[in-house]
């Protein structure tokens, strides 16, 4: 029987193979080395986010004042710990610790891809200040959103239990089911979306350092209805595309890219 470590390794390899076969905007695949690193980072991000979310499911039981069930109380005065309670800041810290190194590697991968694609060597590493700042900024935004979603899931589960008149045991079982059933999808979406975001942050850092003046949204033929209006649009490097986007991803699982222009 395969060990858990072996199963995780096999899952990682399968994830990388599946993602490699998907449709990506051409620039991602034009540099095979950084494309491979992007796929590996995406798989690692999914695994780390998934492990964090699995642990959160058990911790979430401690974030509810079960003595207040089944009282039908308002959400802002209910049995779930409020946004300001220290446990949520701790959750943000735990998630940031789990993913920061991976996101930093992905940002650096995007910058290195720029070097290879445009033939301009800057020798970016994960220790460059711009890379570190970009990674920390992205992680801070991500963990805040993930924690808010976790609170919402917990609150909605408790509302459902109260509405059904469930006792504490049933309410706890429902909460675990709700969190655990959402976790695989959440981990996958985090990985697919944030890996591209991190790569593109790194690529923009490259563009800024090397003097690019504008950027062009580049997408696949038959791009989705969200991205198709942007494909081919060129704007100054620090402007935002329609919808307020600095770069892909435009939506979960977006595989669009950017072309940086120097004159």
mmCIF file of C-alpha atoms in Angstrom, residues 83 122 244:
data_model
loop_
_atom_site.group_PDB
_atom_site.id
_atom_site.type_symbol
_atom_site.label_atom_id
_atom_site.label_comp_id
_atom_site.label_asym_id
_atom_site.label_seq_id
_atom_site.Cartn_x
_atom_site.Cartn_y
_atom_site.Cartn_z
ATOM 1 C CA UNK A 83 -14.110 39.393 12.662
ATOM 2 C CA UNK A 122 18.689 41.014 -14.684
ATOM 3 C CA UNK A 244 -9.600 47.315 -12.862
#
